[in-house]
């Protein structure tokens, strides 16, 4: 593409980002009303309530809905930086800035030689597909940290490790980014960061790790893969109920614990697969780190007993990083994640009442969304195996020049 064409493409990307984000801001600030339940109440009620407790120097010990690692307090307290705005407005602005930071990182990576702007387009398209929920949860902030960590991984393993450690103390899942890390410095930096933050929070704020005991009695969340068992069972007289429990709408009743245990078993199998892949993998190219992270988070999201809509923000961000690399085989799984994002905004918040009621529309949306996630997971795992395990049917790289640059990453 000539320079004029590249500039036009970049301007289209930036224009699309600006227009879609303006619409999201108009929705969260309620200039327009998005259909379904109010997704911003988590910020104005729950987050702001936690903010009032956290600012006193302690964690919300009596609130079982606080289920996050201690550094999450920084995200909840961050609107105080914009002291000239009320809490909810400041939070939305910070979420918007985190979105902008991800775009900047993907543009910086995508404009480098041998890279692609496809990743930036995935982010630009994927976020609005999820609707205003993206700006009404702190997951976009965690995703910004994860994207920065992955893009730093090849050249700056210690920086990656520190960011992964910080991200893991924000919301645990970024620890999965280390699955494909071959440099010990990344693991060491992550461990040091986690330990330092753990000691700091334990020393200065009581209840830093109370969240570890707050999930023992959780049910199966109504949007999860396992929930499909009960959505179908309700059609045949299952005697359980749907209740707001531990901050999410869950199934409670007969056999719920069995399905939750099965979900944990699936997660264990996913961990076993990742361990086997890690032992057998021998071709670590520049995109393998991002590909492995994408697969790991897909596996643990899909098999979880909770699949909240904001979890798709993680997957969109990681898919975007993968597609920054021209040689990444994750194009189809990334497309499936985008499709799942669109179905997600339909099942929550637009038609969430139908999901809770387990009627035909609600169950159909869940089958489609969760089916897309399962398909994306299977295909992404297959592509990761083929591209990195010696002896597998590896996908050819696009050119000899690419092969010479992306053969392997030294340990």
mmCIF file of C-alpha atoms in Angstrom:
data_model
loop_
_atom_site.group_PDB
_atom_site.id
_atom_site.type_symbol
_atom_site.label_atom_id
_atom_site.label_comp_id
_atom_site.label_asym_id
_atom_site.label_seq_id
_atom_site.Cartn_x
_atom_site.Cartn_y
_atom_site.Cartn_z
ATOM 1 C CA UNK A 1 0.000 0.000 0.000
ATOM 2 C CA UNK A 2 1.381 3.453 -0.931
ATOM 3 C CA UNK A 3 1.800 6.178 1.682
ATOM 4 C CA UNK A 4 -1.370 8.008 0.590
ATOM 5 C CA UNK A 5 -3.378 4.799 0.835
ATOM 6 C CA UNK A 6 -1.876 4.035 4.236
ATOM 7 C CA UNK A 7 -2.854 7.492 5.473
ATOM 8 C CA UNK A 8 -6.417 7.062 4.232
ATOM 9 C CA UNK A 9 -6.648 3.669 5.929
ATOM 10 C CA UNK A 10 -5.350 5.128 9.176
ATOM 11 C CA UNK A 11 -7.788 8.032 8.978
ATOM 12 C CA UNK A 12 -10.693 5.615 8.423
ATOM 13 C CA UNK A 13 -9.623 3.619 11.448
ATOM 14 C CA UNK A 14 -9.331 6.700 13.654
ATOM 15 C CA UNK A 15 -12.595 8.102 12.362
ATOM 16 C CA UNK A 16 -14.417 4.845 13.077
ATOM 17 C CA UNK A 17 -12.936 4.708 16.565
ATOM 18 C CA UNK A 18 -13.951 8.310 17.289
ATOM 19 C CA UNK A 19 -17.517 7.883 16.023
ATOM 20 C CA UNK A 20 -18.177 4.588 17.824
ATOM 21 C CA UNK A 21 -16.701 5.843 21.087
ATOM 22 C CA UNK A 22 -18.758 8.999 20.941
ATOM 23 C CA UNK A 23 -21.862 6.820 20.703
ATOM 24 C CA UNK A 24 -20.716 4.724 23.689
ATOM 25 C CA UNK A 25 -20.158 7.879 25.753
ATOM 26 C CA UNK A 26 -23.596 9.190 24.818
ATOM 27 C CA UNK A 27 -25.076 5.933 26.092
ATOM 28 C CA UNK A 28 -23.203 5.767 29.409
ATOM 29 C CA UNK A 29 -23.933 9.445 30.089
ATOM 30 C CA UNK A 30 -27.587 8.618 29.262
ATOM 31 C CA UNK A 31 -27.998 11.116 26.480
ATOM 32 C CA UNK A 32 -29.341 8.031 24.700
ATOM 33 C CA UNK A 33 -30.941 5.124 26.570
ATOM 34 C CA UNK A 34 -29.608 1.678 25.718
ATOM 35 C CA UNK A 35 -32.269 -1.074 25.722
ATOM 36 C CA UNK A 36 -32.383 -3.480 28.635
ATOM 37 C CA UNK A 37 -31.344 -3.016 32.270
ATOM 38 C CA UNK A 38 -29.151 -0.053 33.175
ATOM 39 C CA UNK A 39 -25.550 -1.275 32.826
ATOM 40 C CA UNK A 40 -24.148 1.851 34.497
ATOM 41 C CA UNK A 41 -25.615 1.038 37.912
ATOM 42 C CA UNK A 42 -22.567 -1.068 38.754
ATOM 43 C CA UNK A 43 -20.542 2.134 38.718
ATOM 44 C CA UNK A 44 -23.010 4.475 40.384
ATOM 45 C CA UNK A 45 -24.079 2.003 43.084
ATOM 46 C CA UNK A 46 -21.595 -0.859 43.561
ATOM 47 C CA UNK A 47 -18.271 0.754 42.584
ATOM 48 C CA UNK A 48 -19.098 4.011 44.307
ATOM 49 C CA UNK A 49 -20.108 2.100 47.450
ATOM 50 C CA UNK A 50 -16.772 0.293 47.418
ATOM 51 C CA UNK A 51 -15.039 3.617 46.810
ATOM 52 C CA UNK A 52 -16.508 5.042 50.002
ATOM 53 C CA UNK A 53 -15.222 2.070 51.996
ATOM 54 C CA UNK A 54 -11.802 1.865 50.334
ATOM 55 C CA UNK A 55 -11.061 5.530 50.883
ATOM 56 C CA UNK A 56 -11.210 4.848 54.643
ATOM 57 C CA UNK A 57 -8.203 2.517 54.315
ATOM 58 C CA UNK A 58 -9.890 -0.879 54.432
ATOM 59 C CA UNK A 59 -11.400 -3.337 51.986
ATOM 60 C CA UNK A 60 -15.172 -4.000 51.972
ATOM 61 C CA UNK A 61 -14.891 -6.948 54.357
ATOM 62 C CA UNK A 62 -18.620 -7.387 54.838
ATOM 63 C CA UNK A 63 -19.488 -7.391 51.132
ATOM 64 C CA UNK A 64 -19.309 -10.822 49.494
ATOM 65 C CA UNK A 65 -19.618 -9.203 46.057
ATOM 66 C CA UNK A 66 -16.051 -7.899 46.482
ATOM 67 C CA UNK A 67 -14.263 -10.787 44.744
ATOM 68 C CA UNK A 68 -11.175 -9.117 43.353
ATOM 69 C CA UNK A 69 -7.452 -9.093 44.149
ATOM 70 C CA UNK A 70 -6.242 -6.161 46.244
ATOM 71 C CA UNK A 71 -4.908 -3.965 43.404
ATOM 72 C CA UNK A 72 -8.493 -3.717 42.111
ATOM 73 C CA UNK A 73 -8.816 -1.062 44.795
ATOM 74 C CA UNK A 74 -6.667 1.192 42.604
ATOM 75 C CA UNK A 75 -9.155 0.928 39.735
ATOM 76 C CA UNK A 76 -12.094 1.632 42.043
ATOM 77 C CA UNK A 77 -10.304 4.589 43.641
ATOM 78 C CA UNK A 78 -8.960 5.990 40.356
ATOM 79 C CA UNK A 79 -11.915 8.351 39.675
ATOM 80 C CA UNK A 80 -10.629 10.439 42.580
ATOM 81 C CA UNK A 81 -7.901 11.599 40.191
ATOM 82 C CA UNK A 82 -10.572 13.539 38.306
ATOM 83 C CA UNK A 83 -11.725 15.361 41.424
ATOM 84 C CA UNK A 84 -13.586 17.971 39.367
ATOM 85 C CA UNK A 85 -16.073 15.315 38.185
ATOM 86 C CA UNK A 86 -18.582 13.225 40.074
ATOM 87 C CA UNK A 87 -17.596 9.579 40.608
ATOM 88 C CA UNK A 88 -19.556 7.975 37.787
ATOM 89 C CA UNK A 89 -18.584 10.591 35.204
ATOM 90 C CA UNK A 90 -14.932 10.312 36.198
ATOM 91 C CA UNK A 91 -15.064 6.524 35.890
ATOM 92 C CA UNK A 92 -16.519 6.687 32.388
ATOM 93 C CA UNK A 93 -13.838 9.162 31.313
ATOM 94 C CA UNK A 94 -11.086 6.913 32.682
ATOM 95 C CA UNK A 95 -12.582 3.882 30.921
ATOM 96 C CA UNK A 96 -12.616 5.897 27.698
ATOM 97 C CA UNK A 97 -8.956 6.831 28.236
ATOM 98 C CA UNK A 98 -8.074 3.169 28.815
ATOM 99 C CA UNK A 99 -9.794 2.338 25.526
ATOM 100 C CA UNK A 100 -7.748 5.075 23.843
ATOM 101 C CA UNK A 101 -4.550 3.717 25.407
ATOM 102 C CA UNK A 102 -5.245 0.265 23.936
ATOM 103 C CA UNK A 103 -5.794 1.823 20.521
ATOM 104 C CA UNK A 104 -2.519 3.731 20.816
ATOM 105 C CA UNK A 105 -0.615 0.581 21.753
ATOM 106 C CA UNK A 106 -2.113 -1.394 18.863
ATOM 107 C CA UNK A 107 -1.372 1.406 16.397
ATOM 108 C CA UNK A 108 2.227 1.637 17.602
ATOM 109 C CA UNK A 109 2.629 -2.116 17.187
ATOM 110 C CA UNK A 110 0.687 -2.366 13.934
ATOM 111 C CA UNK A 111 2.600 0.378 12.141
ATOM 112 C CA UNK A 112 5.968 -1.284 12.676
ATOM 113 C CA UNK A 113 7.583 -3.120 9.734
ATOM 114 C CA UNK A 114 6.145 -6.582 9.219
ATOM 115 C CA UNK A 115 3.123 -5.871 11.408
ATOM 116 C CA UNK A 116 -0.509 -5.154 10.587
ATOM 117 C CA UNK A 117 -3.288 -2.743 11.526
ATOM 118 C CA UNK A 118 -5.748 -5.658 11.606
ATOM 119 C CA UNK A 119 -5.275 -5.803 15.354
ATOM 120 C CA UNK A 120 -6.279 -2.171 15.779
ATOM 121 C CA UNK A 121 -9.353 -2.806 13.617
ATOM 122 C CA UNK A 122 -10.347 -5.757 15.824
ATOM 123 C CA UNK A 123 -10.278 -3.456 18.846
ATOM 124 C CA UNK A 124 -12.057 -0.606 17.064
ATOM 125 C CA UNK A 125 -14.844 -2.955 15.938
ATOM 126 C CA UNK A 126 -15.028 -5.257 18.947
ATOM 127 C CA UNK A 127 -15.548 -2.735 21.731
ATOM 128 C CA UNK A 128 -18.730 -1.114 20.361
ATOM 129 C CA UNK A 129 -20.151 -4.558 19.588
ATOM 130 C CA UNK A 130 -20.266 -5.117 23.359
ATOM 131 C CA UNK A 131 -22.186 -1.900 23.948
ATOM 132 C CA UNK A 132 -21.892 0.520 26.887
ATOM 133 C CA UNK A 133 -21.030 -2.279 29.328
ATOM 134 C CA UNK A 134 -17.390 -1.797 28.288
ATOM 135 C CA UNK A 135 -17.245 1.679 29.844
ATOM 136 C CA UNK A 136 -19.267 0.611 32.900
ATOM 137 C CA UNK A 137 -16.780 -2.008 34.164
ATOM 138 C CA UNK A 138 -13.107 -1.733 35.054
ATOM 139 C CA UNK A 139 -12.178 -4.647 32.770
ATOM 140 C CA UNK A 140 -11.156 -2.274 29.973
ATOM 141 C CA UNK A 141 -8.467 -0.917 32.313
ATOM 142 C CA UNK A 142 -7.174 -4.415 33.042
ATOM 143 C CA UNK A 143 -7.208 -5.192 29.322
ATOM 144 C CA UNK A 144 -5.054 -2.127 28.657
ATOM 145 C CA UNK A 145 -2.445 -3.491 31.084
ATOM 146 C CA UNK A 146 -2.620 -6.941 29.442
ATOM 147 C CA UNK A 147 -2.209 -5.528 25.916
ATOM 148 C CA UNK A 148 0.801 -3.483 27.029
ATOM 149 C CA UNK A 149 2.319 -6.573 28.653
ATOM 150 C CA UNK A 150 1.975 -8.750 25.549
ATOM 151 C CA UNK A 151 3.337 -6.107 23.199
ATOM 152 C CA UNK A 152 6.331 -5.603 25.498
ATOM 153 C CA UNK A 153 6.976 -9.336 25.823
ATOM 154 C CA UNK A 154 9.323 -10.020 22.910
ATOM 155 C CA UNK A 155 11.761 -7.176 23.531
ATOM 156 C CA UNK A 156 11.295 -6.359 27.222
ATOM 157 C CA UNK A 157 10.491 -9.523 29.217
ATOM 158 C CA UNK A 158 11.002 -7.838 32.594
ATOM 159 C CA UNK A 159 8.545 -5.090 31.676
ATOM 160 C CA UNK A 160 6.104 -7.730 30.523
ATOM 161 C CA UNK A 161 6.489 -9.646 33.779
ATOM 162 C CA UNK A 162 5.939 -6.553 35.898
ATOM 163 C CA UNK A 163 2.814 -5.642 33.937
ATOM 164 C CA UNK A 164 1.503 -9.215 34.139
ATOM 165 C CA UNK A 165 2.062 -9.229 37.900
ATOM 166 C CA UNK A 166 0.256 -5.916 38.268
ATOM 167 C CA UNK A 167 -2.572 -7.101 36.013
ATOM 168 C CA UNK A 168 -2.932 -10.335 37.992
ATOM 169 C CA UNK A 169 -3.340 -8.283 41.163
ATOM 170 C CA UNK A 170 -6.065 -6.294 39.407
ATOM 171 C CA UNK A 171 -8.137 -9.256 38.197
ATOM 172 C CA UNK A 172 -6.161 -12.535 38.247
ATOM 173 C CA UNK A 173 -6.659 -13.587 34.594
ATOM 174 C CA UNK A 174 -3.603 -11.688 33.203
ATOM 175 C CA UNK A 175 -1.386 -14.311 34.860
ATOM 176 C CA UNK A 176 -2.393 -16.525 31.910
ATOM 177 C CA UNK A 177 -0.344 -14.270 29.618
ATOM 178 C CA UNK A 178 2.764 -16.063 30.891
ATOM 179 C CA UNK A 179 1.715 -19.379 29.331
ATOM 180 C CA UNK A 180 3.802 -18.717 26.224
ATOM 181 C CA UNK A 181 6.648 -16.803 27.899
ATOM 182 C CA UNK A 182 9.983 -18.566 27.388
ATOM 183 C CA UNK A 183 12.206 -16.059 29.136
ATOM 184 C CA UNK A 184 12.633 -16.639 32.853
ATOM 185 C CA UNK A 185 12.996 -12.913 33.403
ATOM 186 C CA UNK A 186 9.307 -12.427 32.608
ATOM 187 C CA UNK A 187 8.233 -15.045 35.159
ATOM 188 C CA UNK A 188 10.618 -13.676 37.788
ATOM 189 C CA UNK A 189 9.467 -10.088 37.305
ATOM 190 C CA UNK A 190 5.832 -11.179 37.556
ATOM 191 C CA UNK A 191 6.506 -13.092 40.767
ATOM 192 C CA UNK A 192 8.387 -10.200 42.351
ATOM 193 C CA UNK A 193 5.629 -7.743 41.405
ATOM 194 C CA UNK A 194 2.865 -9.943 42.827
ATOM 195 C CA UNK A 195 4.762 -10.511 46.063
ATOM 196 C CA UNK A 196 5.607 -6.832 46.480
ATOM 197 C CA UNK A 197 2.006 -5.740 45.914
ATOM 198 C CA UNK A 198 0.646 -8.496 48.160
ATOM 199 C CA UNK A 199 2.905 -7.483 51.023
ATOM 200 C CA UNK A 200 2.144 -3.796 50.508
ATOM 201 C CA UNK A 201 -1.634 -4.193 50.509
ATOM 202 C CA UNK A 202 -1.621 -6.697 53.383
ATOM 203 C CA UNK A 203 0.427 -4.249 55.443
ATOM 204 C CA UNK A 204 -1.563 -1.083 54.796
ATOM 205 C CA UNK A 205 -5.175 -2.219 54.197
ATOM 206 C CA UNK A 206 -7.020 -4.815 56.304
ATOM 207 C CA UNK A 207 -8.836 -7.567 54.405
ATOM 208 C CA UNK A 208 -6.675 -7.514 51.278
ATOM 209 C CA UNK A 209 -7.251 -11.236 50.646
ATOM 210 C CA UNK A 210 -10.738 -11.690 52.074
ATOM 211 C CA UNK A 211 -11.963 -12.112 48.490
ATOM 212 C CA UNK A 212 -10.465 -15.615 48.468
ATOM 213 C CA UNK A 213 -13.238 -16.858 50.767
ATOM 214 C CA UNK A 214 -16.122 -15.018 49.090
ATOM 215 C CA UNK A 215 -16.759 -17.446 46.197
ATOM 216 C CA UNK A 216 -17.156 -20.789 47.933
ATOM 217 C CA UNK A 217 -20.955 -20.811 47.777
ATOM 218 C CA UNK A 218 -21.425 -19.429 44.286
ATOM 219 C CA UNK A 219 -23.932 -21.065 41.988
ATOM 220 C CA UNK A 220 -23.777 -21.306 38.208
ATOM 221 C CA UNK A 221 -24.164 -17.935 36.512
ATOM 222 C CA UNK A 222 -27.039 -17.797 34.003
ATOM 223 C CA UNK A 223 -24.821 -16.856 31.040
ATOM 224 C CA UNK A 224 -22.174 -19.538 31.502
ATOM 225 C CA UNK A 225 -21.690 -22.667 29.433
ATOM 226 C CA UNK A 226 -22.883 -24.872 32.303
ATOM 227 C CA UNK A 227 -26.022 -22.782 32.714
ATOM 228 C CA UNK A 228 -27.376 -24.227 29.476
ATOM 229 C CA UNK A 229 -28.087 -27.442 31.392
ATOM 230 C CA UNK A 230 -30.497 -25.602 33.679
ATOM 231 C CA UNK A 231 -31.999 -23.394 30.970
ATOM 232 C CA UNK A 232 -33.052 -26.611 29.223
ATOM 233 C CA UNK A 233 -33.964 -28.373 32.487
ATOM 234 C CA UNK A 234 -36.356 -25.546 33.387
ATOM 235 C CA UNK A 235 -38.421 -26.506 30.361
ATOM 236 C CA UNK A 236 -38.971 -29.902 32.013
ATOM 237 C CA UNK A 237 -39.842 -28.722 35.508
ATOM 238 C CA UNK A 238 -36.461 -28.351 37.230
ATOM 239 C CA UNK A 239 -37.208 -27.119 40.740
ATOM 240 C CA UNK A 240 -34.326 -24.697 41.230
ATOM 241 C CA UNK A 241 -34.456 -20.922 41.068
ATOM 242 C CA UNK A 242 -32.709 -17.914 39.583
ATOM 243 C CA UNK A 243 -31.433 -15.386 42.108
ATOM 244 C CA UNK A 244 -29.058 -12.461 42.377
ATOM 245 C CA UNK A 245 -26.190 -14.120 44.227
ATOM 246 C CA UNK A 246 -22.640 -12.855 44.820
ATOM 247 C CA UNK A 247 -23.204 -9.945 42.478
ATOM 248 C CA UNK A 248 -24.512 -11.930 39.496
ATOM 249 C CA UNK A 249 -27.697 -13.712 38.474
ATOM 250 C CA UNK A 250 -27.191 -17.417 39.164
ATOM 251 C CA UNK A 251 -28.967 -20.747 39.199
ATOM 252 C CA UNK A 252 -29.374 -22.216 42.669
ATOM 253 C CA UNK A 253 -30.929 -25.570 43.473
ATOM 254 C CA UNK A 254 -30.622 -29.303 42.707
ATOM 255 C CA UNK A 255 -27.545 -30.404 40.738
ATOM 256 C CA UNK A 256 -26.057 -26.885 40.557
ATOM 257 C CA UNK A 257 -23.050 -27.950 42.602
ATOM 258 C CA UNK A 258 -22.561 -30.906 40.252
ATOM 259 C CA UNK A 259 -22.523 -28.659 37.168
ATOM 260 C CA UNK A 260 -20.199 -26.200 38.916
ATOM 261 C CA UNK A 261 -17.847 -29.087 39.717
ATOM 262 C CA UNK A 262 -17.998 -30.189 36.075
ATOM 263 C CA UNK A 263 -17.028 -26.646 35.044
ATOM 264 C CA UNK A 264 -14.032 -26.816 37.362
ATOM 265 C CA UNK A 265 -13.109 -30.180 35.856
ATOM 266 C CA UNK A 266 -13.233 -28.669 32.357
ATOM 267 C CA UNK A 267 -10.979 -25.868 33.552
ATOM 268 C CA UNK A 268 -8.608 -28.499 34.916
ATOM 269 C CA UNK A 269 -8.575 -30.245 31.542
ATOM 270 C CA UNK A 270 -7.826 -26.929 29.875
ATOM 271 C CA UNK A 271 -4.907 -26.428 32.238
ATOM 272 C CA UNK A 272 -3.662 -29.937 31.425
ATOM 273 C CA UNK A 273 -3.841 -29.226 27.685
ATOM 274 C CA UNK A 274 -1.892 -25.992 28.127
ATOM 275 C CA UNK A 275 0.726 -27.788 30.201
ATOM 276 C CA UNK A 276 1.086 -30.493 27.548
ATOM 277 C CA UNK A 277 1.365 -27.855 24.820
ATOM 278 C CA UNK A 278 4.018 -25.995 26.816
ATOM 279 C CA UNK A 279 6.068 -29.178 27.238
ATOM 280 C CA UNK A 280 5.890 -30.118 23.552
ATOM 281 C CA UNK A 281 6.063 -26.694 21.895
ATOM 282 C CA UNK A 282 9.359 -26.051 20.164
ATOM 283 C CA UNK A 283 8.691 -23.210 17.717
ATOM 284 C CA UNK A 284 8.275 -19.953 19.603
ATOM 285 C CA UNK A 285 7.829 -17.222 17.020
ATOM 286 C CA UNK A 286 7.175 -13.560 17.752
ATOM 287 C CA UNK A 287 3.409 -14.080 17.616
ATOM 288 C CA UNK A 288 3.373 -17.264 19.723
ATOM 289 C CA UNK A 289 3.346 -15.370 23.014
ATOM 290 C CA UNK A 290 0.136 -13.545 22.064
ATOM 291 C CA UNK A 291 -1.426 -16.630 20.462
ATOM 292 C CA UNK A 292 -0.832 -18.725 23.583
ATOM 293 C CA UNK A 293 -2.266 -16.009 25.839
ATOM 294 C CA UNK A 294 -5.360 -15.767 23.638
ATOM 295 C CA UNK A 295 -5.893 -19.529 23.743
ATOM 296 C CA UNK A 296 -5.372 -19.721 27.509
ATOM 297 C CA UNK A 297 -7.835 -16.935 28.293
ATOM 298 C CA UNK A 298 -10.343 -18.374 25.818
ATOM 299 C CA UNK A 299 -10.132 -21.755 27.554
ATOM 300 C CA UNK A 300 -10.517 -20.406 31.051
ATOM 301 C CA UNK A 301 -13.312 -17.999 30.052
ATOM 302 C CA UNK A 302 -15.331 -20.601 28.160
ATOM 303 C CA UNK A 303 -15.088 -23.241 30.906
ATOM 304 C CA UNK A 304 -15.765 -20.817 33.775
ATOM 305 C CA UNK A 305 -18.961 -21.068 35.810
ATOM 306 C CA UNK A 306 -19.332 -17.315 35.191
ATOM 307 C CA UNK A 307 -19.176 -15.674 31.758
ATOM 308 C CA UNK A 308 -20.022 -12.053 32.357
ATOM 309 C CA UNK A 309 -20.334 -9.790 29.283
ATOM 310 C CA UNK A 310 -17.241 -7.796 30.233
ATOM 311 C CA UNK A 311 -15.116 -10.946 29.930
ATOM 312 C CA UNK A 312 -15.420 -10.538 26.166
ATOM 313 C CA UNK A 313 -13.411 -7.304 26.482
ATOM 314 C CA UNK A 314 -10.402 -9.423 27.498
ATOM 315 C CA UNK A 315 -10.822 -11.681 24.489
ATOM 316 C CA UNK A 316 -11.224 -8.797 22.050
ATOM 317 C CA UNK A 317 -8.058 -7.172 23.404
ATOM 318 C CA UNK A 318 -5.991 -10.359 23.157
ATOM 319 C CA UNK A 319 -7.365 -11.168 19.692
ATOM 320 C CA UNK A 320 -6.338 -7.677 18.626
ATOM 321 C CA UNK A 321 -2.767 -8.256 19.811
ATOM 322 C CA UNK A 322 -2.601 -11.545 17.898
ATOM 323 C CA UNK A 323 -3.675 -9.895 14.670
ATOM 324 C CA UNK A 324 -1.008 -7.216 15.005
ATOM 325 C CA UNK A 325 1.300 -9.990 13.762
ATOM 326 C CA UNK A 326 0.830 -10.841 10.091
ATOM 327 C CA UNK A 327 1.880 -14.470 10.668
ATOM 328 C CA UNK A 328 -0.559 -15.154 13.506
ATOM 329 C CA UNK A 329 -2.983 -17.981 12.625
ATOM 330 C CA UNK A 330 -5.712 -16.544 14.863
ATOM 331 C CA UNK A 331 -7.764 -14.686 12.253
ATOM 332 C CA UNK A 332 -10.753 -17.042 12.251
ATOM 333 C CA UNK A 333 -10.889 -17.424 16.073
ATOM 334 C CA UNK A 334 -10.658 -13.632 16.361
ATOM 335 C CA UNK A 335 -13.595 -13.292 13.964
ATOM 336 C CA UNK A 336 -15.586 -15.770 16.050
ATOM 337 C CA UNK A 337 -14.878 -13.705 19.172
ATOM 338 C CA UNK A 338 -16.194 -10.602 17.385
ATOM 339 C CA UNK A 339 -19.338 -12.506 16.413
ATOM 340 C CA UNK A 340 -19.714 -13.704 20.024
ATOM 341 C CA UNK A 341 -19.357 -10.096 21.184
ATOM 342 C CA UNK A 342 -22.296 -9.012 19.060
ATOM 343 C CA UNK A 343 -24.463 -11.868 20.369
ATOM 344 C CA UNK A 344 -23.327 -10.987 23.902
ATOM 345 C CA UNK A 345 -24.759 -7.471 23.721
ATOM 346 C CA UNK A 346 -28.039 -9.019 22.587
ATOM 347 C CA UNK A 347 -28.203 -11.432 25.529
ATOM 348 C CA UNK A 348 -27.045 -8.700 27.913
ATOM 349 C CA UNK A 349 -28.430 -6.175 28.315
ATOM 350 C CA UNK A 350 -30.872 -6.051 25.382
ATOM 351 C CA UNK A 351 -32.747 -9.334 25.938
ATOM 352 C CA UNK A 352 -31.484 -10.239 29.405
ATOM 353 C CA UNK A 353 -35.021 -10.652 30.742
ATOM 354 C CA UNK A 354 -35.483 -13.454 28.218
ATOM 355 C CA UNK A 355 -32.246 -15.084 29.373
ATOM 356 C CA UNK A 356 -33.375 -14.971 33.003
ATOM 357 C CA UNK A 357 -36.749 -16.402 31.996
ATOM 358 C CA UNK A 358 -35.080 -19.213 29.995
ATOM 359 C CA UNK A 359 -37.498 -18.650 27.138
ATOM 360 C CA UNK A 360 -36.824 -19.565 23.500
ATOM 361 C CA UNK A 361 -35.141 -16.284 22.591
ATOM 362 C CA UNK A 362 -32.934 -16.199 25.687
ATOM 363 C CA UNK A 363 -31.832 -19.831 25.402
ATOM 364 C CA UNK A 364 -31.166 -19.465 21.675
ATOM 365 C CA UNK A 365 -28.947 -16.427 22.221
ATOM 366 C CA UNK A 366 -26.963 -18.268 24.886
ATOM 367 C CA UNK A 367 -26.536 -21.362 22.730
ATOM 368 C CA UNK A 368 -25.257 -19.219 19.867
ATOM 369 C CA UNK A 369 -22.934 -17.052 21.994
ATOM 370 C CA UNK A 370 -21.471 -19.917 23.997
ATOM 371 C CA UNK A 371 -21.272 -22.080 20.893
ATOM 372 C CA UNK A 372 -19.216 -19.385 19.167
ATOM 373 C CA UNK A 373 -16.877 -19.234 22.170
ATOM 374 C CA UNK A 374 -16.452 -23.015 22.233
ATOM 375 C CA UNK A 375 -15.747 -23.068 18.488
ATOM 376 C CA UNK A 376 -13.263 -20.179 18.834
ATOM 377 C CA UNK A 377 -11.524 -22.016 21.675
ATOM 378 C CA UNK A 378 -11.198 -25.291 19.775
ATOM 379 C CA UNK A 379 -10.001 -23.613 16.580
ATOM 380 C CA UNK A 380 -7.542 -21.337 18.376
ATOM 381 C CA UNK A 381 -6.068 -24.278 20.319
ATOM 382 C CA UNK A 382 -5.720 -26.251 17.093
ATOM 383 C CA UNK A 383 -3.944 -23.380 15.334
ATOM 384 C CA UNK A 384 -1.608 -22.812 18.276
ATOM 385 C CA UNK A 385 -0.667 -26.497 18.317
ATOM 386 C CA UNK A 386 -0.098 -26.662 14.558
ATOM 387 C CA UNK A 387 2.054 -23.535 14.494
ATOM 388 C CA UNK A 388 4.300 -24.312 17.460
ATOM 389 C CA UNK A 389 4.588 -28.054 18.122
ATOM 390 C CA UNK A 390 7.293 -29.793 16.036
ATOM 391 C CA UNK A 391 5.863 -32.573 13.914
ATOM 392 C CA UNK A 392 2.400 -31.024 13.819
ATOM 393 C CA UNK A 393 0.957 -29.864 10.507
ATOM 394 C CA UNK A 394 2.412 -26.371 10.902
ATOM 395 C CA UNK A 395 0.962 -23.543 8.891
ATOM 396 C CA UNK A 396 3.477 -22.108 6.402
ATOM 397 C CA UNK A 397 4.602 -18.577 7.058
ATOM 398 C CA UNK A 398 3.779 -16.054 4.348
ATOM 399 C CA UNK A 399 7.280 -15.437 3.058
ATOM 400 C CA UNK A 400 10.882 -16.469 3.517
ATOM 401 C CA UNK A 401 11.647 -13.015 4.854
ATOM 402 C CA UNK A 402 9.025 -13.484 7.533
ATOM 403 C CA UNK A 403 10.513 -16.868 8.431
ATOM 404 C CA UNK A 404 13.940 -15.373 8.875
ATOM 405 C CA UNK A 405 12.585 -12.760 11.257
ATOM 406 C CA UNK A 406 10.115 -14.909 13.200
ATOM 407 C CA UNK A 407 11.820 -18.269 13.569
ATOM 408 C CA UNK A 408 12.147 -18.494 17.314
ATOM 409 C CA UNK A 409 12.542 -16.495 20.468
ATOM 410 C CA UNK A 410 15.669 -17.224 22.514
ATOM 411 C CA UNK A 411 15.203 -18.226 26.105
#
